[in-house]
Amino acid sequence: MNSSSCIDISRKALQKNLGFIRKRIGPGVRLSSVVKGNAYGHGIEHFVPLAEECGVRHFSVFSADEAYRAFGCLSGESDILILGDIRDEQIEWAIENDIAFYVFDRGRLRAAAEAAERVGKKARLHVEVETGFHRTGFEPDEFEETTAFLLDHGERLRMEGLCTHLAGAESTANDFRIQKQQASYGEACDYFRARLGAGFLRHVACSAATLLYREAHFDLVRVGIAQYGYWPSEETRMRYLMEHRPEGNKRFRSPLKRVLRWHSRIMSVKEVREGDFVGYGNSYMAARSMKVAAVPVGYFHGFSRSLSNLGHVLVQGKRSPVVGLVNMNMMLVDVTECPRAERGDEVVIIGSQGRSEISVQSFISLTRSVNYETLVRIPAGVDRVVVE
Ligand SMILES: *Cc1c(COP(=O)(O)O)cnc(C)c1O
């Protein structure tokens, strides 16, 4: 789309995060890297091969369309699992290419059996069960019919996993609900094992459950946000910190490192006199003579207009405020405090520069969003590059 800004994807940060997560889960548990939402804004085509180079062999996507993209940039050794949407006409493609997918209702189960019959190959299924999230999943009163169907179609259907999703492991407020889910999941496992044997993977954990609840790890964990270097919530970070408080008065250093850094450059600089309005309308008036830099990133590039007169970027290591309204393709930044700022200087939108950092978190408190949403909103069209 444009080269007015660029996103660096850090190999070293990813290696650190994966190392940390692997240590948490131990050698007996598989790690599935969740790369839905264009790899949480990092870009599937950049992130997936990098993660594979870093030893990841299992990837989870939301849709068949994302699976198609991941498939195109993987070596063939890695597994792909579709957690959500597949149109019926895409099921054959998934089966032909050994791509596993969730089944959570009778309709998809039948469609899978029919497609497998046509393709002449076994479908790899992860059966999602309802445990209290109430989004998708087989209800307990459907287990009998489901297991019978799987047994009847054993030639064409392989149950590779039994899974569920927890309703908000990132907040203690949900503990009671999650404990009930764990109990229901345990019952579902017993039921399926009694009828189909124990040859399937059990998995329930997202990042928060992976970081906080060892008993939720089972055979595989589905880790999204943490591998990119973010805590699922402030509360998860605090709970982790309470359990791993450093000795004495040493500073807590987060084991999660941000993989993404988004930067642009100053396009032009100008002096503004006291009393002049800056940009469209009258939302910003210079209270003193000041120096203003134009940066070629606007809401078209994913820098929200709601950050007008609110957001910050880094210039020469200093937090510099956005002044006036964010335009479609540009924003103006007050660089009065950086007297040497000039055309071509790097501008950091997310990430660090010198000793300063603009975190996704600092966006969130301004836009009342969550880090997940802020990340995935970074447009797919911004150039991405893998750096060491
Ligand atoms: C998104 C998602 C995950 C990963 O969640 P994170 O909080 O980003 O780790 C895991 N499982 C399912 C089913 C998901 O949809």
Tab-separated table of C-alpha atoms and ligand atoms in Angstrom:
chain	number	residue	atom	x	y	z
A	1	MET	CA	0.000	0.000	0.000
A	2	ASN	CA	2.650	2.498	0.963
A	3	SER	CA	6.154	2.982	2.134
A	4	SER	CA	5.351	6.053	4.197
A	5	SER	CA	5.821	3.871	7.254
A	6	CYS	CA	7.254	0.457	8.000
A	7	ILE	CA	6.834	-2.279	10.593
A	8	ASP	CA	9.883	-4.137	11.859
A	9	ILE	CA	9.289	-7.679	13.091
A	10	SER	CA	12.008	-8.656	15.546
A	11	ARG	CA	13.380	-12.195	15.366
A	12	LYS	CA	15.168	-11.823	18.687
A	13	ALA	CA	12.028	-10.697	20.511
A	14	LEU	CA	10.049	-13.597	19.069
A	15	GLN	CA	12.763	-16.087	20.038
A	16	LYS	CA	12.715	-14.753	23.598
A	17	ASN	CA	8.940	-14.935	23.873
A	18	LEU	CA	8.793	-18.451	22.484
A	19	GLY	CA	11.598	-19.539	24.803
A	20	PHE	CA	9.726	-18.126	27.770
A	21	ILE	CA	6.446	-19.791	26.778
A	22	ARG	CA	8.134	-23.148	26.134
A	23	LYS	CA	9.716	-22.997	29.557
A	24	ARG	CA	6.312	-22.368	31.107
A	25	ILE	CA	4.656	-25.312	29.400
A	26	GLY	CA	7.518	-27.794	29.545
A	27	PRO	CA	8.577	-30.316	26.915
A	28	GLY	CA	5.463	-32.509	27.011
A	29	VAL	CA	3.033	-29.853	25.790
A	30	ARG	CA	2.723	-28.696	22.174
A	31	LEU	CA	2.643	-25.025	21.349
A	32	SER	CA	0.241	-23.786	18.713
A	33	SER	CA	1.026	-20.302	17.488
A	34	VAL	CA	-2.240	-18.428	16.953
A	35	VAL	CA	-1.910	-16.285	13.836
A	36	LYS	CA	-5.482	-15.194	13.210
A	37	GLY	CA	-6.193	-11.515	12.556
A	38	ASN	CA	-3.247	-11.321	10.122
A	39	ALA	CA	-0.998	-12.647	12.901
A	40	TYR	CA	-2.368	-10.001	15.281
A	41	GLY	CA	-1.391	-7.318	12.806
A	42	HIS	CA	2.164	-8.602	12.349
A	43	GLY	CA	1.409	-9.995	8.883
A	44	ILE	CA	0.898	-13.718	8.239
A	45	GLU	CA	3.394	-13.857	5.379
A	46	HIS	CA	6.129	-12.350	7.542
A	47	PHE	CA	5.337	-13.811	10.906
A	48	VAL	CA	4.521	-17.428	10.063
A	49	PRO	CA	7.790	-18.342	8.274
A	50	LEU	CA	9.743	-16.556	11.006
A	51	ALA	CA	7.961	-18.497	13.735
A	52	GLU	CA	8.633	-21.704	11.827
A	53	GLU	CA	12.325	-20.789	11.675
A	54	CYS	CA	12.142	-20.320	15.444
A	55	GLY	CA	10.927	-23.905	15.834
A	56	VAL	CA	7.129	-23.556	15.867
A	57	ARG	CA	5.420	-26.498	14.152
A	58	HIS	CA	1.762	-25.816	14.820
A	59	PHE	CA	-0.295	-22.821	13.724
A	60	SER	CA	-3.892	-21.881	14.471
A	61	VAL	CA	-5.897	-19.572	12.234
A	62	PHE	CA	-9.487	-18.391	12.320
A	63	SER	CA	-10.600	-19.112	8.784
A	64	ALA	CA	-9.865	-21.227	5.745
A	65	ASP	CA	-8.793	-18.034	3.988
A	66	GLU	CA	-6.094	-17.474	6.598
A	67	ALA	CA	-5.168	-21.158	6.473
A	68	TYR	CA	-4.642	-20.755	2.745
A	69	ARG	CA	-2.218	-17.886	3.346
A	70	ALA	CA	-0.342	-19.712	6.109
A	71	PHE	CA	-0.185	-22.862	3.979
A	72	GLY	CA	1.424	-20.864	1.197
A	73	CYS	CA	4.341	-19.785	3.359
A	74	LEU	CA	5.013	-22.911	5.434
A	75	SER	CA	7.415	-25.754	4.718
A	76	GLY	CA	4.857	-28.548	4.820
A	77	GLU	CA	6.160	-29.988	8.085
A	78	SER	CA	3.964	-27.798	10.237
A	79	ASP	CA	0.364	-28.395	11.217
A	80	ILE	CA	-2.375	-25.882	10.549
A	81	LEU	CA	-5.594	-25.823	12.553
A	82	ILE	CA	-8.661	-23.765	11.617
A	83	LEU	CA	-10.477	-22.615	14.760
A	84	GLY	CA	-13.442	-20.993	13.106
A	85	ASP	CA	-14.854	-20.325	9.701
A	86	ILE	CA	-14.730	-22.647	6.709
A	87	ARG	CA	-17.300	-22.487	3.973
A	88	ASP	CA	-18.529	-25.926	2.963
A	89	GLU	CA	-16.825	-25.648	-0.423
A	90	GLN	CA	-13.465	-25.072	1.312
A	91	ILE	CA	-13.611	-28.247	3.399
A	92	GLU	CA	-12.327	-30.445	0.579
A	93	TRP	CA	-9.313	-28.198	0.152
A	94	ALA	CA	-8.571	-28.461	3.878
A	95	ILE	CA	-8.825	-32.255	3.848
A	96	GLU	CA	-6.732	-32.629	0.698
A	97	ASN	CA	-3.976	-30.568	2.299
A	98	ASP	CA	-4.096	-32.239	5.719
A	99	ILE	CA	-5.339	-29.108	7.409
A	100	ALA	CA	-7.111	-29.804	10.682
A	101	PHE	CA	-10.250	-27.935	11.640
A	102	TYR	CA	-12.752	-27.488	14.449
A	103	VAL	CA	-16.125	-29.155	14.295
A	104	PHE	CA	-18.647	-27.698	16.702
A	105	ASP	CA	-22.020	-28.700	15.342
A	106	ARG	CA	-23.775	-31.447	13.480
A	107	GLY	CA	-23.795	-29.505	10.210
A	108	ARG	CA	-20.048	-29.221	9.992
A	109	LEU	CA	-19.507	-32.781	11.156
A	110	ARG	CA	-21.679	-34.104	8.327
A	111	ALA	CA	-20.117	-31.757	5.790
A	112	ALA	CA	-16.678	-33.028	6.858
A	113	ALA	CA	-17.703	-36.669	6.453
A	114	GLU	CA	-19.121	-35.986	2.986
A	115	ALA	CA	-16.111	-33.986	1.852
A	116	ALA	CA	-13.718	-36.682	3.142
A	117	GLU	CA	-15.674	-39.289	1.195
A	118	ARG	CA	-15.374	-37.244	-2.017
A	119	VAL	CA	-11.674	-36.551	-1.500
A	120	GLY	CA	-10.940	-40.110	-0.444
A	121	LYS	CA	-8.852	-38.992	2.490
A	122	LYS	CA	-9.312	-38.721	6.246
A	123	ALA	CA	-10.395	-35.408	7.733
A	124	ARG	CA	-8.499	-34.291	10.824
A	125	LEU	CA	-11.034	-33.010	13.311
A	126	HIS	CA	-10.850	-31.095	16.564
A	127	VAL	CA	-14.147	-31.504	18.342
A	128	GLU	CA	-15.110	-28.379	20.239
A	129	VAL	CA	-17.329	-28.903	23.245
A	130	GLU	CA	-19.558	-26.444	25.066
A	131	THR	CA	-18.376	-25.875	28.620
A	132	GLY	CA	-19.927	-22.504	29.396
A	133	PHE	CA	-18.553	-20.025	26.876
A	134	HIS	CA	-21.698	-20.279	24.749
A	135	ARG	CA	-20.212	-19.327	21.412
A	136	THR	CA	-19.714	-22.554	19.483
A	137	GLY	CA	-19.387	-26.180	20.591
A	138	PHE	CA	-21.327	-29.420	21.016
A	139	GLU	CA	-23.666	-29.472	24.003
A	140	PRO	CA	-23.304	-32.418	26.441
A	141	ASP	CA	-26.632	-33.838	25.262
A	142	GLU	CA	-25.159	-34.085	21.746
A	143	PHE	CA	-22.084	-36.088	22.834
A	144	GLU	CA	-23.761	-39.445	22.339
A	145	GLU	CA	-24.791	-38.675	18.773
A	146	THR	CA	-21.422	-37.094	18.007
A	147	THR	CA	-19.336	-40.008	19.273
A	148	ALA	CA	-21.614	-42.454	17.458
A	149	PHE	CA	-21.188	-40.495	14.217
A	150	LEU	CA	-17.399	-40.445	14.643
A	151	LEU	CA	-17.355	-44.202	15.247
A	152	ASP	CA	-19.587	-44.863	12.234
A	153	HIS	CA	-17.363	-42.745	10.007
A	154	GLY	CA	-14.030	-43.883	11.443
A	155	GLU	CA	-12.786	-44.604	7.915
A	156	ARG	CA	-13.095	-40.971	6.920
A	157	LEU	CA	-12.932	-38.959	10.142
A	158	ARG	CA	-10.077	-38.843	12.585
A	159	MET	CA	-10.723	-37.130	15.872
A	160	GLU	CA	-7.410	-35.457	16.520
A	161	GLY	CA	-8.397	-33.130	19.336
A	162	LEU	CA	-11.010	-32.307	21.942
A	163	CYS	CA	-11.126	-28.654	22.844
A	164	THR	CA	-12.966	-25.771	24.393
A	165	HIS	CA	-12.364	-22.067	24.943
A	166	LEU	CA	-12.324	-20.339	28.321
A	167	ALA	CA	-14.549	-17.345	28.940
A	168	GLY	CA	-11.958	-14.747	29.896
A	169	ALA	CA	-8.979	-16.325	31.684
A	170	GLU	CA	-7.343	-12.873	31.716
A	171	SER	CA	-9.543	-11.632	34.549
A	172	THR	CA	-9.982	-13.020	38.089
A	173	ALA	CA	-13.558	-11.812	37.944
A	174	ASN	CA	-14.184	-14.835	35.706
A	175	ASP	CA	-12.475	-17.411	37.945
A	176	PHE	CA	-15.678	-19.042	39.100
A	177	ARG	CA	-17.001	-19.396	35.566
A	178	ILE	CA	-13.683	-20.812	34.395
A	179	GLN	CA	-13.483	-23.364	37.187
A	180	LYS	CA	-16.912	-24.615	36.188
A	181	GLN	CA	-15.702	-24.819	32.588
A	182	GLN	CA	-12.677	-26.869	33.622
A	183	ALA	CA	-14.934	-29.327	35.438
A	184	SER	CA	-17.269	-29.652	32.433
A	185	TYR	CA	-14.317	-30.112	30.137
A	186	GLY	CA	-12.993	-32.911	32.368
A	187	GLU	CA	-16.342	-34.684	32.073
A	188	ALA	CA	-16.321	-34.276	28.290
A	189	CYS	CA	-12.812	-35.779	28.131
A	190	ASP	CA	-13.931	-38.779	30.179
A	191	TYR	CA	-16.938	-39.286	27.937
A	192	PHE	CA	-15.018	-39.127	24.658
A	193	ARG	CA	-12.182	-41.274	25.993
A	194	ALA	CA	-14.562	-43.956	27.202
A	195	ARG	CA	-16.084	-44.244	23.732
A	196	LEU	CA	-13.248	-43.390	21.355
A	197	GLY	CA	-10.070	-44.096	23.295
A	198	ALA	CA	-7.497	-41.597	24.491
A	199	GLY	CA	-5.776	-40.929	21.178
A	200	PHE	CA	-6.666	-37.264	20.871
A	201	LEU	CA	-5.076	-34.008	21.955
A	202	ARG	CA	-6.777	-32.107	24.745
A	203	HIS	CA	-6.527	-28.320	24.591
A	204	VAL	CA	-8.236	-25.348	26.229
A	205	ALA	CA	-5.604	-22.708	27.016
A	206	CYS	CA	-5.095	-19.290	25.408
A	207	SER	CA	-2.217	-17.008	26.521
A	208	ALA	CA	-3.709	-16.038	29.880
A	209	ALA	CA	-4.464	-19.638	30.844
A	210	THR	CA	-1.021	-20.711	29.611
A	211	LEU	CA	0.665	-18.101	31.792
A	212	LEU	CA	-1.512	-18.481	34.874
A	213	TYR	CA	-3.012	-21.972	35.051
A	214	ARG	CA	-0.702	-24.921	34.714
A	215	GLU	CA	-3.643	-27.307	35.053
A	216	ALA	CA	-5.094	-25.883	31.844
A	217	HIS	CA	-2.129	-26.831	29.657
A	218	PHE	CA	-3.201	-30.417	28.861
A	219	ASP	CA	-1.534	-31.597	25.602
A	220	LEU	CA	-1.402	-28.363	23.612
A	221	VAL	CA	-1.747	-24.631	24.275
A	222	ARG	CA	-3.032	-22.061	21.777
A	223	VAL	CA	-0.964	-18.966	22.332
A	224	GLY	CA	-1.736	-15.724	20.543
A	225	ILE	CA	-1.029	-12.367	22.140
A	226	ALA	CA	1.818	-13.464	24.449
A	227	GLN	CA	4.085	-14.672	21.642
A	228	TYR	CA	3.912	-11.177	20.132
A	229	GLY	CA	5.168	-9.780	23.423
A	230	TYR	CA	1.972	-8.548	25.092
A	231	TRP	CA	0.185	-9.508	28.278
A	232	PRO	CA	-3.427	-10.531	27.664
A	233	SER	CA	-4.457	-7.943	30.256
A	234	GLU	CA	-2.908	-5.736	32.907
A	235	GLU	CA	-4.276	-8.126	35.496
A	236	THR	CA	-2.449	-11.091	33.954
A	237	ARG	CA	0.763	-9.105	34.102
A	238	MET	CA	0.174	-8.224	37.755
A	239	ARG	CA	-0.669	-11.801	38.708
A	240	TYR	CA	2.402	-13.098	36.969
A	241	LEU	CA	4.474	-10.437	38.674
A	242	MET	CA	3.099	-11.333	42.124
A	243	GLU	CA	4.221	-14.932	41.649
A	244	HIS	CA	7.585	-14.043	40.149
A	245	ARG	CA	8.515	-10.952	42.063
A	246	PRO	CA	12.224	-10.328	41.766
A	247	GLU	CA	14.399	-10.564	44.894
A	248	GLY	CA	15.093	-7.457	46.939
A	249	ASN	CA	14.555	-4.247	45.038
A	250	LYS	CA	15.546	-5.486	41.601
A	251	ARG	CA	13.332	-4.155	38.867
A	252	PHE	CA	10.783	-6.495	37.288
A	253	ARG	CA	11.772	-7.085	33.704
A	254	SER	CA	8.977	-8.451	31.625
A	255	PRO	CA	9.906	-11.770	30.016
A	256	LEU	CA	7.742	-10.733	27.044
A	257	LYS	CA	9.381	-8.562	24.395
A	258	ARG	CA	7.443	-6.642	21.774
A	259	VAL	CA	7.971	-8.181	18.376
A	260	LEU	CA	6.598	-5.269	16.404
A	261	ARG	CA	7.978	-1.776	15.923
A	262	TRP	CA	6.155	0.703	13.683
A	263	HIS	CA	8.019	3.701	12.412
A	264	SER	CA	7.939	6.450	9.814
A	265	ARG	CA	9.943	9.599	9.222
A	266	ILE	CA	9.551	13.343	9.236
A	267	MET	CA	8.366	14.529	5.835
A	268	SER	CA	8.683	18.252	6.459
A	269	VAL	CA	9.239	20.718	9.327
A	270	LYS	CA	7.890	24.225	9.793
A	271	GLU	CA	7.848	27.052	12.324
A	272	VAL	CA	4.480	28.235	13.650
A	273	ARG	CA	3.965	31.563	15.413
A	274	GLU	CA	2.147	32.027	18.708
A	275	GLY	CA	-1.593	32.355	18.101
A	276	ASP	CA	-1.614	30.499	14.757
A	277	PHE	CA	-3.996	27.580	14.256
A	278	VAL	CA	-2.396	24.306	13.233
A	279	GLY	CA	-4.073	21.991	10.720
A	280	TYR	CA	-7.783	21.861	9.842
A	281	GLY	CA	-10.210	24.094	11.709
A	282	ASN	CA	-9.432	25.467	15.086
A	283	SER	CA	-8.779	22.392	17.215
A	284	TYR	CA	-5.228	23.458	17.967
A	285	MET	CA	-3.820	26.938	18.483
A	286	ALA	CA	-0.121	27.479	19.101
A	287	ALA	CA	0.232	28.878	22.629
A	288	ARG	CA	3.817	29.874	21.857
A	289	SER	CA	6.006	29.874	18.810
A	290	MET	CA	6.646	26.270	17.961
A	291	LYS	CA	8.161	23.815	15.547
A	292	VAL	CA	5.787	21.374	13.845
A	293	ALA	CA	6.712	18.251	11.876
A	294	ALA	CA	4.506	16.630	9.239
A	295	VAL	CA	4.553	12.805	9.382
A	296	PRO	CA	3.080	10.850	6.438
A	297	VAL	CA	0.886	8.589	8.562
A	298	GLY	CA	-2.822	9.246	8.994
A	299	TYR	CA	-6.024	7.357	9.632
A	300	PHE	CA	-5.734	5.720	6.214
A	301	HIS	CA	-2.614	4.048	7.609
A	302	GLY	CA	-4.327	3.000	10.808
A	303	PHE	CA	-3.435	5.913	13.072
A	304	SER	CA	-6.823	6.627	14.572
A	305	ARG	CA	-8.371	10.052	14.142
A	306	SER	CA	-9.439	9.765	17.773
A	307	LEU	CA	-5.773	10.361	18.653
A	308	SER	CA	-6.060	13.946	17.359
A	309	ASN	CA	-4.521	16.277	19.966
A	310	LEU	CA	-4.046	13.214	22.202
A	311	GLY	CA	-1.535	10.745	20.789
A	312	HIS	CA	2.246	10.825	20.936
A	313	VAL	CA	5.083	9.629	18.734
A	314	LEU	CA	8.823	9.481	19.379
A	315	VAL	CA	11.209	11.858	17.658
A	316	GLN	CA	14.880	11.901	18.666
A	317	GLY	CA	13.980	9.778	21.679
A	318	LYS	CA	11.407	12.281	22.965
A	319	ARG	CA	7.670	11.815	23.346
A	320	SER	CA	6.206	14.372	20.990
A	321	PRO	CA	2.498	15.218	20.991
A	322	VAL	CA	0.225	14.986	17.985
A	323	VAL	CA	-1.210	18.442	17.399
A	324	GLY	CA	-4.457	19.197	15.609
A	325	LEU	CA	-6.600	16.661	13.815
A	326	VAL	CA	-5.098	13.486	12.418
A	327	ASN	CA	-5.595	13.731	8.637
A	328	MET	CA	-6.267	10.935	6.209
A	329	ASN	CA	-2.611	10.596	5.199
A	330	MET	CA	-0.704	12.759	7.626
A	331	MET	CA	-0.396	13.959	11.157
A	332	LEU	CA	1.341	16.972	12.644
A	333	VAL	CA	3.619	16.598	15.624
A	334	ASP	CA	4.987	19.214	18.018
A	335	VAL	CA	8.777	18.914	17.892
A	336	THR	CA	9.593	22.196	19.628
A	337	GLU	CA	11.476	20.185	22.281
A	338	CYS	CA	13.668	18.614	19.599
A	339	PRO	CA	15.380	21.664	18.108
A	340	ARG	CA	17.517	19.484	15.842
A	341	ALA	CA	14.579	17.574	14.380
A	342	GLU	CA	14.654	17.657	10.616
A	343	ARG	CA	13.282	16.119	7.471
A	344	GLY	CA	14.111	12.401	7.242
A	345	ASP	CA	14.373	11.814	10.995
A	346	GLU	CA	12.843	8.607	12.242
A	347	VAL	CA	9.419	8.843	13.903
A	348	VAL	CA	8.308	5.916	16.061
A	349	ILE	CA	4.579	5.267	16.258
A	350	ILE	CA	4.734	2.039	18.288
A	351	GLY	CA	7.951	0.790	19.858
A	352	SER	CA	11.071	2.236	21.378
A	353	GLN	CA	13.598	4.811	20.340
A	354	GLY	CA	16.514	5.589	22.613
A	355	ARG	CA	15.211	5.190	26.131
A	356	SER	CA	11.613	6.085	25.377
A	357	GLU	CA	8.846	3.789	24.348
A	358	ILE	CA	5.364	4.153	22.956
A	359	SER	CA	3.578	0.978	23.901
A	360	VAL	CA	0.399	-0.378	22.431
A	361	GLN	CA	-0.843	0.108	25.982
A	362	SER	CA	-0.444	3.863	25.719
A	363	PHE	CA	-2.705	3.821	22.664
A	364	ILE	CA	-5.261	1.813	24.520
A	365	SER	CA	-5.771	4.083	27.465
A	366	LEU	CA	-6.453	6.874	24.995
A	367	THR	CA	-8.795	5.032	22.687
A	368	ARG	CA	-10.456	2.748	25.281
A	369	SER	CA	-9.502	-0.222	23.216
A	370	VAL	CA	-7.582	-3.402	24.102
A	371	ASN	CA	-4.144	-4.327	22.802
A	372	TYR	CA	-5.690	-7.078	20.654
A	373	GLU	CA	-7.823	-4.572	18.777
A	374	THR	CA	-5.095	-1.977	18.420
A	375	LEU	CA	-2.733	-4.561	16.926
A	376	VAL	CA	-5.117	-6.089	14.425
A	377	ARG	CA	-6.177	-2.675	13.214
A	378	ILE	CA	-2.728	-1.944	11.860
A	379	PRO	CA	-3.454	-2.171	8.150
A	380	ALA	CA	-2.196	-5.204	6.250
A	381	GLY	CA	-0.864	-2.845	3.590
A	382	VAL	CA	1.872	-1.249	5.707
A	383	ASP	CA	5.280	-2.608	4.662
A	384	ARG	CA	6.721	-5.190	7.028
A	385	VAL	CA	10.283	-6.363	7.344
A	386	VAL	CA	11.919	-8.989	9.541
A	387	VAL	CA	14.863	-7.611	11.492
A	388	GLU	CA	17.298	-9.321	13.873
B	1	LIG	C1	-7.713	-16.158	19.725
B	1	LIG	C2	-7.803	-17.494	20.305
B	1	LIG	C3	-6.765	-17.972	21.112
B	1	LIG	C4	-5.550	-17.143	21.499
B	1	LIG	O1	-5.897	-16.161	22.437
B	1	LIG	P1	-4.757	-15.233	23.106
B	1	LIG	O2	-5.438	-14.605	24.258
B	1	LIG	O3	-4.363	-14.240	22.073
B	1	LIG	O4	-3.637	-16.118	23.478
B	1	LIG	C5	-6.868	-19.279	21.568
B	1	LIG	N1	-7.926	-20.047	21.253
B	1	LIG	C6	-8.954	-19.611	20.487
B	1	LIG	C7	-10.089	-20.509	20.173
B	1	LIG	C8	-8.922	-18.316	19.994
B	1	LIG	O5	-9.934	-17.878	19.257
